[in-house]
Coordinates of C-alpha atoms in Angstrom, one line a residue:
M1 CA 74.7 -134.2 237.5
N2 CA 76.0 -133.8 241.1
I3 CA 72.4 -134.5 242.3
I4 CA 72.7 -138.1 240.9
F5 CA 75.9 -138.8 242.9
S6 CA 74.7 -137.2 246.1
Y7 CA 71.5 -139.2 246.3
L8 CA 73.0 -142.3 244.9
R9 CA 75.5 -142.4 247.7
K10 CA 73.0 -144.2 250.0
Y11 CA 72.8 -147.0 247.5
R12 CA 76.5 -147.2 246.6
V13 CA 76.7 -150.9 247.7
A14 CA 73.9 -151.9 245.2
A15 CA 75.4 -149.7 242.5
I16 CA 78.9 -151.2 243.0
A17 CA 77.5 -154.7 243.0
A18 CA 75.7 -153.9 239.7
L19 CA 78.9 -152.6 238.2
V20 CA 80.9 -155.6 239.3
M21 CA 78.4 -158.0 237.9
M22 CA 78.4 -156.0 234.6
L23 CA 82.2 -156.2 234.5
V24 CA 82.0 -160.0 235.0
E25 CA 79.5 -160.2 232.1
L26 CA 81.7 -157.9 230.0
A27 CA 84.9 -159.9 230.7
V28 CA 83.2 -163.1 229.6
E29 CA 81.9 -161.4 226.5
L30 CA 85.4 -160.0 225.5
S31 CA 87.0 -163.4 226.1
Q32 CA 84.7 -165.2 223.7
P33 CA 86.3 -164.1 220.4
L34 CA 89.7 -165.1 221.7
L35 CA 88.3 -168.6 222.7
I36 CA 86.7 -168.8 219.2
S37 CA 90.1 -168.1 217.6
K38 CA 91.7 -170.9 219.6
I39 CA 89.0 -173.3 218.5
I40 CA 89.6 -172.4 214.9
D41 CA 93.4 -172.3 214.9
D42 CA 94.2 -175.1 217.5
G43 CA 91.2 -177.3 217.0
I44 CA 89.5 -177.1 213.6
R45 CA 92.7 -176.4 211.5
E46 CA 94.7 -179.0 213.4
Q47 CA 91.7 -181.4 213.4
D48 CA 92.1 -181.8 217.1
N49 CA 88.6 -182.6 218.5
G50 CA 89.9 -182.5 222.1
I51 CA 90.8 -178.9 221.8
V52 CA 87.4 -178.1 220.2
W53 CA 85.5 -179.8 223.1
L54 CA 87.8 -178.2 225.7
W55 CA 87.5 -174.6 224.6
G56 CA 83.9 -175.2 223.4
G57 CA 83.0 -176.3 227.0
V58 CA 84.7 -173.3 228.4
L59 CA 82.7 -171.1 226.0
V60 CA 79.4 -172.6 227.1
I61 CA 80.2 -172.3 230.8
S62 CA 81.4 -168.7 230.4
A63 CA 78.1 -167.9 228.6
G64 CA 76.1 -169.3 231.5
L65 CA 78.3 -167.2 233.9
A66 CA 77.6 -164.1 231.8
F67 CA 73.8 -164.8 232.0
I68 CA 73.8 -165.1 235.8
A69 CA 76.0 -162.0 236.1
G70 CA 73.7 -160.1 233.8
V71 CA 70.6 -161.0 235.8
L72 CA 72.2 -159.9 239.1
S73 CA 73.5 -156.7 237.5
S74 CA 69.9 -155.8 236.5
F75 CA 68.6 -156.6 240.0
F76 CA 71.1 -154.4 241.8
A77 CA 70.8 -151.6 239.2
S78 CA 67.0 -151.6 239.6
H79 CA 67.3 -151.5 243.4
A80 CA 69.7 -148.5 243.3
S81 CA 67.7 -146.5 240.7
Q82 CA 64.3 -147.1 242.3
G83 CA 65.6 -146.2 245.8
F84 CA 67.4 -143.1 244.3
A85 CA 64.1 -141.9 242.6
F86 CA 62.1 -142.5 245.8
D87 CA 64.5 -140.4 248.0
L88 CA 64.9 -137.7 245.4
R89 CA 61.1 -137.3 244.8
D90 CA 60.6 -137.3 248.6
K91 CA 63.2 -134.6 249.1
L92 CA 61.9 -132.5 246.3
Y93 CA 58.3 -132.7 247.7
E94 CA 59.6 -131.7 251.1
K95 CA 61.6 -128.8 249.5
V96 CA 58.5 -127.5 247.7
Q97 CA 56.6 -127.4 251.0
S98 CA 59.2 -124.9 252.3
F99 CA 59.0 -122.6 249.3
T100 CA 58.0 -118.9 249.8
Y101 CA 55.4 -117.5 247.4
A102 CA 58.2 -115.7 245.6
V103 CA 59.6 -119.1 244.5
F104 CA 56.1 -120.2 243.3
S105 CA 55.9 -117.1 241.2
R106 CA 59.2 -117.9 239.6
I107 CA 58.7 -121.6 239.0
P108 CA 55.1 -122.4 237.8
T109 CA 53.1 -125.2 239.3
S110 CA 53.0 -127.1 236.0
S111 CA 56.8 -127.0 235.9
L112 CA 57.1 -128.3 239.4
I113 CA 54.8 -131.2 238.6
T114 CA 57.0 -132.0 235.6
R115 CA 60.2 -131.8 237.6
L116 CA 58.8 -134.1 240.4
T117 CA 57.5 -136.6 237.9
A118 CA 59.0 -136.7 234.4
D119 CA 62.4 -135.3 235.4
V120 CA 62.9 -137.6 238.3
S121 CA 61.8 -140.6 236.2
Q122 CA 64.3 -139.5 233.5
L123 CA 67.1 -139.6 236.1
Q124 CA 65.8 -142.9 237.5
D125 CA 66.0 -144.5 234.0
T126 CA 69.4 -143.0 233.4
I127 CA 70.8 -144.5 236.6
F128 CA 69.5 -147.9 235.7
M129 CA 70.7 -147.7 232.1
G130 CA 74.0 -146.2 233.3
L131 CA 74.7 -149.1 235.7
R132 CA 73.4 -151.7 233.3
F133 CA 74.3 -150.5 229.8
M134 CA 75.7 -146.9 229.5
T135 CA 78.9 -147.8 231.4
R136 CA 79.1 -151.1 229.5
V137 CA 79.0 -149.6 226.0
P138 CA 82.3 -147.5 226.2
L139 CA 83.9 -150.4 228.0
V140 CA 82.9 -152.8 225.3
V141 CA 84.4 -150.4 222.7
L142 CA 87.6 -149.9 224.6
G143 CA 87.9 -153.5 225.6
S144 CA 87.3 -154.7 222.0
V145 CA 90.0 -152.4 220.7
V146 CA 92.5 -153.6 223.4
M147 CA 91.7 -157.3 222.8
A148 CA 92.0 -156.8 219.1
L149 CA 95.5 -155.3 219.7
V150 CA 96.4 -158.3 221.9
V151 CA 95.3 -160.7 219.2
D152 CA 97.0 -158.9 216.3
V153 CA 98.7 -155.5 216.7
K154 CA 98.5 -154.5 213.0
L155 CA 94.8 -155.4 212.5
G156 CA 93.9 -154.0 215.9
M157 CA 95.5 -150.6 215.0
L158 CA 93.0 -150.4 212.1
L159 CA 90.2 -150.5 214.6
A160 CA 91.9 -148.2 217.1
V161 CA 92.4 -145.3 214.7
T162 CA 88.6 -144.8 214.5
L163 CA 88.3 -144.1 218.3
P164 CA 89.6 -140.4 218.4
V165 CA 87.2 -139.4 215.6
L166 CA 84.3 -141.1 217.4
I167 CA 85.1 -139.4 220.7
V168 CA 85.2 -135.9 219.2
L169 CA 82.0 -136.5 217.4
L170 CA 80.2 -137.8 220.5
V171 CA 81.3 -134.9 222.7
W172 CA 80.0 -132.4 220.2
V173 CA 76.7 -134.2 219.8
M174 CA 76.1 -134.6 223.6
R175 CA 76.7 -130.9 224.2
R176 CA 74.3 -129.8 221.5
A177 CA 71.7 -132.5 222.4
S178 CA 71.7 -131.4 226.1
A179 CA 70.6 -127.8 225.2
L180 CA 68.0 -129.2 222.8
F181 CA 66.5 -131.6 225.4
R182 CA 66.4 -128.8 228.0
S183 CA 64.2 -127.0 225.5
V184 CA 62.0 -130.1 225.2
Q185 CA 61.4 -130.2 229.0
I186 CA 60.5 -126.5 229.0
R187 CA 58.0 -127.2 226.2
L188 CA 56.6 -130.1 228.2
D189 CA 56.1 -127.6 231.1
G190 CA 54.0 -125.5 228.7
V191 CA 51.8 -128.5 227.7
N192 CA 51.3 -129.5 231.3
S193 CA 50.3 -125.9 232.1
V194 CA 47.7 -125.9 229.4
I195 CA 46.3 -129.2 230.6
Q196 CA 46.2 -128.0 234.2
E197 CA 44.4 -124.8 233.3
N198 CA 41.9 -126.6 231.1
L199 CA 40.9 -129.2 233.6
T200 CA 40.7 -126.6 236.4
G201 CA 38.5 -124.3 234.4
I202 CA 36.5 -126.9 232.4
R203 CA 33.1 -125.6 233.6
L204 CA 34.0 -122.0 232.5
I205 CA 35.3 -123.3 229.2
R206 CA 32.0 -125.1 228.5
V207 CA 29.8 -122.2 229.6
F208 CA 31.6 -119.8 227.3
V209 CA 31.8 -122.5 224.5
R210 CA 35.6 -122.2 224.2
M211 CA 36.2 -125.9 223.7
N212 CA 37.5 -125.5 220.1
Y213 CA 39.7 -122.6 221.1
E214 CA 41.2 -124.7 224.0
I215 CA 41.8 -127.6 221.5
R216 CA 43.6 -125.3 219.2
R217 CA 45.7 -123.8 222.0
F218 CA 46.7 -127.2 223.2
A219 CA 47.6 -128.2 219.7
A220 CA 49.8 -125.2 219.4
F221 CA 51.7 -126.0 222.6
S222 CA 51.8 -129.7 221.7
G223 CA 53.2 -128.8 218.2
E224 CA 56.0 -126.7 219.8
L225 CA 56.8 -129.8 222.0
M226 CA 56.9 -132.0 218.9
K227 CA 59.2 -129.6 217.0
S228 CA 61.6 -129.4 219.9
T229 CA 61.6 -133.2 220.4
V230 CA 62.1 -133.8 216.6
A231 CA 65.0 -131.3 216.6
A232 CA 66.7 -133.1 219.5
L233 CA 66.1 -136.6 218.2
R234 CA 67.2 -135.6 214.6
L235 CA 70.6 -134.6 216.0
T236 CA 71.1 -137.8 218.0
E237 CA 69.7 -140.1 215.3
T238 CA 71.7 -138.5 212.5
S239 CA 74.9 -139.2 214.4
A240 CA 74.2 -142.9 214.5
P241 CA 74.6 -143.6 210.7
L242 CA 77.8 -141.4 210.8
I243 CA 79.2 -143.5 213.6
M244 CA 78.3 -146.7 211.8
L245 CA 80.0 -145.4 208.6
I246 CA 83.3 -144.7 210.5
V247 CA 83.3 -148.1 212.3
N248 CA 82.3 -150.0 209.1
A249 CA 85.1 -148.3 207.3
G250 CA 87.5 -149.7 210.0
I251 CA 86.0 -153.2 209.5
M252 CA 86.5 -153.0 205.7
M253 CA 90.1 -152.1 206.3
V254 CA 90.5 -155.1 208.8
L255 CA 89.0 -157.5 206.2
W256 CA 91.2 -156.1 203.4
F257 CA 94.5 -156.2 205.3
G258 CA 93.5 -159.4 207.1
R259 CA 93.3 -161.2 203.8
I260 CA 96.8 -159.9 202.9
E261 CA 98.3 -160.9 206.3
I262 CA 96.7 -164.4 206.0
S263 CA 98.2 -164.8 202.6
S264 CA 101.7 -163.7 203.8
G265 CA 101.5 -165.8 207.0
D266 CA 101.7 -162.8 209.3
A267 CA 98.2 -163.6 210.8
T268 CA 96.1 -166.7 211.2
L269 CA 92.5 -167.3 210.1
G270 CA 91.5 -167.5 213.8
Q271 CA 93.2 -164.2 214.6
T272 CA 91.5 -162.4 211.7
V273 CA 88.1 -163.8 212.7
A274 CA 88.7 -162.7 216.3
V275 CA 89.6 -159.1 215.2
I276 CA 86.5 -159.0 213.0
N277 CA 84.4 -160.4 215.9
Y278 CA 85.7 -157.6 218.1
S279 CA 84.9 -155.1 215.3
L280 CA 81.3 -156.4 215.1
R281 CA 81.0 -156.1 218.9
T282 CA 82.1 -152.5 218.6
I283 CA 79.4 -151.9 216.0
G284 CA 76.8 -153.5 218.3
A285 CA 77.8 -151.3 221.2
L286 CA 78.1 -148.1 219.1
S287 CA 74.7 -148.7 217.5
A288 CA 73.2 -147.9 220.9
L289 CA 75.1 -144.7 221.2
S290 CA 72.4 -142.5 219.7
W291 CA 70.0 -143.8 222.3
I292 CA 72.5 -143.4 225.1
M293 CA 73.3 -139.8 224.0
A294 CA 69.6 -138.9 223.9
T295 CA 69.1 -140.5 227.4
F296 CA 72.2 -138.9 228.9
S297 CA 71.3 -135.5 227.4
R298 CA 67.8 -135.7 228.8
A299 CA 69.2 -136.6 232.2
R300 CA 71.6 -133.7 232.1
A301 CA 68.7 -131.3 231.3
S302 CA 66.5 -132.9 234.0
S303 CA 69.3 -132.7 236.5
Q304 CA 69.8 -129.0 235.9
R305 CA 66.0 -128.4 236.4
I306 CA 65.9 -130.4 239.6
G307 CA 69.0 -128.5 240.8
E308 CA 67.0 -125.2 240.4
V309 CA 64.4 -126.6 242.7
M310 CA 66.9 -127.8 245.3
S311 CA 68.8 -124.5 245.3
A312 CA 65.7 -122.3 245.6
D313 CA 65.1 -120.0 248.6
E314 CA 65.5 -122.0 251.8
L315 CA 64.5 -119.1 254.1
E316 CA 61.4 -121.0 255.4
A317 CA 63.3 -124.2 255.9
R318 CA 66.0 -122.5 257.9
D319 CA 63.3 -120.7 260.0
A320 CA 61.5 -123.9 260.7
A321 CA 64.6 -125.7 261.8
A322 CA 65.4 -122.8 264.1
D323 CA 62.0 -122.8 265.7
T324 CA 63.0 -125.3 268.3
A325 CA 65.7 -122.9 269.6
R326 CA 63.3 -120.0 269.9
E327 CA 61.0 -119.0 272.8
T328 CA 57.8 -121.0 272.7
T329 CA 55.6 -118.4 274.5
A330 CA 52.1 -118.4 273.0
I331 CA 51.4 -115.6 270.5
R332 CA 48.7 -113.2 271.9
G333 CA 47.8 -111.5 268.6
K334 CA 49.1 -107.9 268.8
V335 CA 50.0 -106.9 265.2
E336 CA 51.9 -103.7 264.2
F337 CA 52.9 -102.4 260.8
R338 CA 55.6 -99.7 260.7
Q339 CA 56.1 -97.9 257.3
V340 CA 55.8 -101.3 255.5
G341 CA 56.5 -101.3 251.8
F342 CA 56.2 -104.3 249.4
R343 CA 56.6 -105.2 245.8
Y344 CA 56.4 -108.7 244.2
P345 CA 59.6 -110.5 243.3
E346 CA 61.1 -109.4 240.0
S347 CA 58.7 -106.5 239.8
D348 CA 59.5 -102.8 240.1
I349 CA 55.8 -101.9 240.9
A350 CA 55.1 -101.0 244.5
V351 CA 52.1 -102.9 245.8
L352 CA 52.2 -101.4 249.3
E353 CA 53.9 -98.2 250.4
G354 CA 54.3 -96.6 253.9
I355 CA 51.6 -98.8 255.7
S356 CA 51.5 -98.1 259.4
F357 CA 48.9 -99.2 262.0
A358 CA 48.6 -101.1 265.2
V359 CA 46.1 -103.7 266.4
Q360 CA 45.7 -104.9 269.9
P361 CA 45.0 -108.6 270.8
G362 CA 41.3 -109.6 270.2
E363 CA 40.4 -106.6 268.0
R364 CA 38.7 -106.9 264.7
V365 CA 40.2 -105.1 261.7
A366 CA 38.2 -104.6 258.5
I367 CA 40.2 -103.9 255.3
M368 CA 38.5 -102.1 252.4
G369 CA 39.7 -100.8 249.0
A370 CA 39.2 -101.1 245.3
T371 CA 40.4 -104.2 243.4
G372 CA 44.2 -104.1 243.2
S373 CA 44.6 -101.7 246.1
G374 CA 46.8 -104.3 248.0
K375 CA 44.4 -105.8 250.5
S376 CA 45.4 -109.4 250.0
S377 CA 49.1 -108.5 249.8
L378 CA 48.8 -106.8 253.1
V379 CA 47.4 -109.7 255.0
G380 CA 49.7 -112.1 253.2
L381 CA 52.7 -110.4 254.8
I382 CA 51.4 -111.4 258.3
P383 CA 52.0 -115.1 257.9
R384 CA 55.1 -114.3 255.8
L385 CA 53.7 -115.7 252.6
Y386 CA 55.9 -112.9 251.2
E387 CA 58.6 -110.8 252.8
Q388 CA 58.2 -107.0 253.0
N389 CA 60.8 -104.9 251.2
S390 CA 60.9 -102.1 253.7
G391 CA 59.6 -101.2 257.2
E392 CA 58.8 -103.6 260.1
I393 CA 56.0 -106.0 260.9
L394 CA 55.8 -106.9 264.6
I395 CA 53.8 -109.6 266.4
D396 CA 53.5 -109.1 270.1
G397 CA 56.2 -106.5 269.8
T398 CA 58.7 -108.8 268.1
A399 CA 59.6 -108.6 264.4
I400 CA 57.9 -111.5 262.7
A401 CA 61.2 -112.6 261.2
E402 CA 62.3 -113.4 264.8
A403 CA 59.1 -115.2 265.7
G404 CA 59.9 -118.4 263.8
I405 CA 57.8 -119.3 260.8
S406 CA 56.2 -122.5 262.2
R407 CA 55.4 -120.8 265.5
L408 CA 54.0 -117.8 263.7
R409 CA 51.8 -119.7 261.3
G410 CA 50.8 -122.1 264.0
A411 CA 49.0 -119.2 265.6
I412 CA 47.3 -118.0 262.5
G413 CA 44.0 -119.1 261.0
Y414 CA 44.0 -118.2 257.3
V415 CA 41.1 -118.3 254.9
P416 CA 42.3 -117.5 251.3
Q417 CA 40.3 -115.6 248.8
E418 CA 40.2 -118.7 246.5
V419 CA 38.2 -121.5 248.3
L420 CA 40.2 -124.7 248.4
L421 CA 38.8 -128.0 249.8
F422 CA 40.5 -131.4 249.6
T423 CA 39.2 -134.7 248.5
G424 CA 38.0 -136.4 251.7
S425 CA 35.2 -136.2 254.3
V426 CA 33.8 -133.0 255.8
R427 CA 35.4 -134.0 259.1
E428 CA 38.8 -134.4 257.4
N429 CA 38.5 -131.1 255.7
I430 CA 37.7 -129.2 258.9
A431 CA 40.3 -131.2 260.9
W432 CA 42.9 -130.3 258.3
G433 CA 43.3 -127.1 260.2
N434 CA 44.1 -129.1 263.4
P435 CA 44.7 -132.8 263.0
D436 CA 44.4 -133.4 266.7
A437 CA 41.0 -131.7 267.0
A438 CA 38.3 -133.9 268.8
Q439 CA 34.9 -134.3 267.2
E440 CA 33.4 -131.8 269.7
E441 CA 36.0 -129.1 268.7
I442 CA 35.2 -129.8 265.0
E443 CA 31.5 -129.3 265.6
Q444 CA 32.1 -126.1 267.6
A445 CA 34.2 -124.7 264.8
A446 CA 31.5 -125.7 262.3
S447 CA 28.8 -124.1 264.4
A448 CA 30.8 -120.8 264.7
A449 CA 31.2 -120.8 260.9
Q450 CA 27.4 -121.4 260.5
I451 CA 27.8 -124.7 258.7
H452 CA 27.0 -127.2 261.4
D453 CA 23.3 -127.5 260.6
T454 CA 24.0 -127.9 256.9
V455 CA 26.5 -130.6 257.6
K456 CA 24.1 -132.5 259.8
E457 CA 21.6 -132.6 256.9
L458 CA 24.2 -134.2 254.6
P459 CA 23.7 -138.0 253.9
Q460 CA 26.5 -139.1 256.2
G461 CA 26.9 -135.9 258.2
Y462 CA 30.5 -135.2 259.0
D463 CA 31.5 -138.4 257.2
T464 CA 30.1 -137.2 253.9
M465 CA 32.8 -137.4 251.2
L466 CA 33.5 -134.3 249.2
G467 CA 34.3 -134.4 245.5
Q468 CA 37.4 -132.8 244.1
R469 CA 37.7 -129.2 245.3
G470 CA 34.3 -129.7 247.0
V471 CA 32.3 -129.7 243.7
N472 CA 29.2 -131.1 245.5
L473 CA 28.8 -128.0 247.7
S474 CA 27.6 -124.5 246.9
G475 CA 29.9 -121.5 247.0
G476 CA 28.6 -120.3 250.4
Q477 CA 28.9 -123.8 251.9
K478 CA 32.5 -124.1 250.7
Q479 CA 33.4 -120.7 252.2
R480 CA 31.9 -121.6 255.5
L481 CA 33.8 -124.9 255.6
T482 CA 37.1 -123.1 255.0
I483 CA 36.3 -120.7 257.8
A484 CA 35.6 -123.7 260.1
R485 CA 38.9 -125.1 259.1
A486 CA 40.6 -121.9 260.2
L487 CA 38.6 -121.6 263.4
V488 CA 39.3 -125.2 264.6
R489 CA 43.0 -124.1 265.0
K490 CA 41.8 -121.7 267.8
P491 CA 44.1 -119.1 266.3
A492 CA 45.5 -116.0 267.9
V493 CA 45.2 -114.2 264.6
L494 CA 42.4 -114.9 262.1
I495 CA 42.7 -113.7 258.5
L496 CA 39.6 -113.8 256.3
D497 CA 40.5 -112.7 252.8
D498 CA 37.1 -111.7 251.3
S499 CA 35.8 -115.0 252.7
T500 CA 32.2 -113.9 253.2
S501 CA 31.4 -112.8 249.7
A502 CA 29.1 -115.8 249.0
L503 CA 27.2 -115.4 252.3
D504 CA 23.8 -113.8 252.6
A505 CA 23.4 -110.9 255.0
V506 CA 21.8 -112.9 257.7
T507 CA 24.4 -115.7 257.7
E508 CA 27.2 -113.1 257.5
G509 CA 25.8 -111.3 260.5
Q510 CA 25.6 -114.4 262.5
L511 CA 29.2 -115.3 261.6
L512 CA 30.4 -111.8 262.6
A513 CA 28.5 -112.1 265.9
E514 CA 30.3 -115.4 266.6
L515 CA 33.7 -113.9 265.7
K516 CA 33.0 -111.1 268.1
T517 CA 32.9 -113.5 271.0
M518 CA 36.3 -115.0 270.2
S519 CA 39.5 -113.7 271.6
C520 CA 41.5 -113.9 268.4
T521 CA 42.7 -110.8 266.4
T522 CA 40.7 -110.8 263.2
F523 CA 41.6 -109.3 259.8
L524 CA 38.6 -109.2 257.5
I525 CA 39.0 -108.2 253.9
T526 CA 35.6 -107.1 252.7
Q527 CA 33.7 -104.8 250.3
K528 CA 30.6 -104.7 252.5
I529 CA 29.9 -101.8 254.9
S530 CA 27.8 -104.4 256.8
S531 CA 31.0 -106.1 257.7
T532 CA 32.8 -103.0 258.9
V533 CA 30.3 -101.2 261.1
S534 CA 31.3 -103.1 264.2
A535 CA 35.0 -103.4 263.5
D536 CA 37.5 -101.9 266.0
L537 CA 39.6 -100.6 263.2
I538 CA 38.9 -100.0 259.5
L539 CA 41.8 -99.7 257.0
L540 CA 40.9 -98.0 253.8
L541 CA 43.5 -98.7 251.0
D542 CA 43.9 -97.0 247.6
E543 CA 46.6 -98.0 245.1
G544 CA 48.8 -99.5 247.8
R545 CA 48.5 -96.6 250.3
L546 CA 46.6 -96.4 253.6
I547 CA 44.5 -93.3 253.0
A548 CA 42.3 -93.6 256.1
Q549 CA 42.0 -95.6 259.3
G550 CA 39.7 -95.6 262.2
T551 CA 36.3 -96.8 263.3
H552 CA 33.1 -96.7 261.2
E553 CA 32.1 -93.4 262.9
D554 CA 35.5 -91.9 262.4
L555 CA 35.7 -92.7 258.7
M556 CA 32.1 -91.4 258.2
K557 CA 33.3 -88.1 259.6
H558 CA 36.7 -87.8 258.0
S559 CA 36.8 -90.0 254.8
E560 CA 34.9 -88.9 251.7
L561 CA 35.6 -92.1 249.9
Y562 CA 34.3 -94.2 252.8
R563 CA 31.1 -92.1 252.9
K564 CA 30.6 -92.7 249.2
I565 CA 31.0 -96.5 249.7
N566 CA 28.5 -96.4 252.5
E567 CA 26.0 -94.4 250.4
S568 CA 26.3 -96.8 247.5
Q569 CA 25.3 -99.9 249.6
D570 CA 21.9 -100.9 251.0
R571 CA 21.3 -99.2 254.3
E572 CA 18.5 -101.5 255.2
G573 CA 21.0 -104.5 255.0
V574 CA 23.4 -102.6 257.3
Q575 CA 20.7 -101.9 259.8
H576 CA 19.6 -105.5 259.8
V577 CA 23.1 -106.8 260.4
Q578 CA 23.6 -104.2 263.2
S579 CA 20.4 -105.4 264.9
I580 CA 21.8 -109.0 264.9
I581 CA 25.2 -108.0 266.2

């Protein structure tokens, strides 16, 4: 719960004002039974209308004061809770942007969405309720007991003896409920994950006629969420009748002994009514305890989950902050791997082992290998999407860890294997790689990516709006747009992770010819010999090891595997691309 207090500090004035107004409202409420007892004993029993009008007027004025204080308390509590939620959500989103891939593999996307939305909203509601009601309830109980003792010690003691029992019960329930509600939030992550997967793969689901299966799968996850929620609420709701039983037993004792004291003259009717009134107020406050316990338990679980996000790996954040202190010399694009080894976080399986090669600025590197040989993992180490476990990776002769992550990535154009476009215009999607790019630069990047002519034929040209994830474009068009997005950065290092798979041989050849005229160092993951024949260096991977490297001619002489790959592909296509290049 330390997160609440750290982010609420900025709004402490509003929070304190809310609490002060709540205390004013509470003080008036606790004084009312005492005023009623005076009206009964000094006014009605003595048949003194002046006393009745005097204390009755005070009662009405105090009620108005309580109303105003309550409205102001709600206003300040709302301001503090809304501001807190805004700052926390903003900070969480900023934190997520600094995550390494290792953190994303540990905390699923669906869970992050839940934490940024449902968990933050839970804390927001808890703060509002805490400033407005949760703090008030224990004070009402405690204040009622104290005032009952002030009015009549003997009758007040009957109400006071119930407090220790209630406190022990509430502490036990809150501890149990917190663990149960944490389970509820985890189940909610699962439901969100199923929804996200379903909506992302809706086309595939329909093509394979798996709608009924997905409905059943969702029902299973939703059922688990329901069971966890029912278990948590059953605990908190069962405690409410038990609390009422204990308090009502105290009220019965007050009524019984109050009658005896009135008969003996040790207590007046007004005092007995006041103590009973305080008892009823205690019941009213305690009746909300099950709801308060549920809310507080949810907030505790949400706070722990948000704490996990806030305490996640801050390597990238630290590197970004230190960038300003580092040398700002432009990166030229020399890349060197020295005995690099890599395995994914929380995995003992080596993905890469003993990888060593060197690439000079402006050279083109083609990376080949079977599925799962470590191609994408290798290029992912260059922009530090992951950190290598052994060996060294150097950029321009300097370890990439010393280059500064913002400076390093600012010099890299990256086209991932999975095409991703954003909702917006074609221009905005290309300029996403360089927000300061002029229209001429955008068109140059599009031309180099072989998509300019296609864009000009769209209804609004570069202002044509794309649907979600570019659904109104073909696979090849989307690939070329993502390549243009990388090229508009004018990168020193360009990484194409199997980004020409949807292109025909002619378009691919034209693209490779354009890339050859550029000064950037290019890493191209491909399965096509047509893409490797003109490369300055070819890396052939097999099960995470670099089994061969060299030019096309070198590998044709010395690598049996490369020769087999070459023989299995269309030689006419290779010759056609060679003639273009």
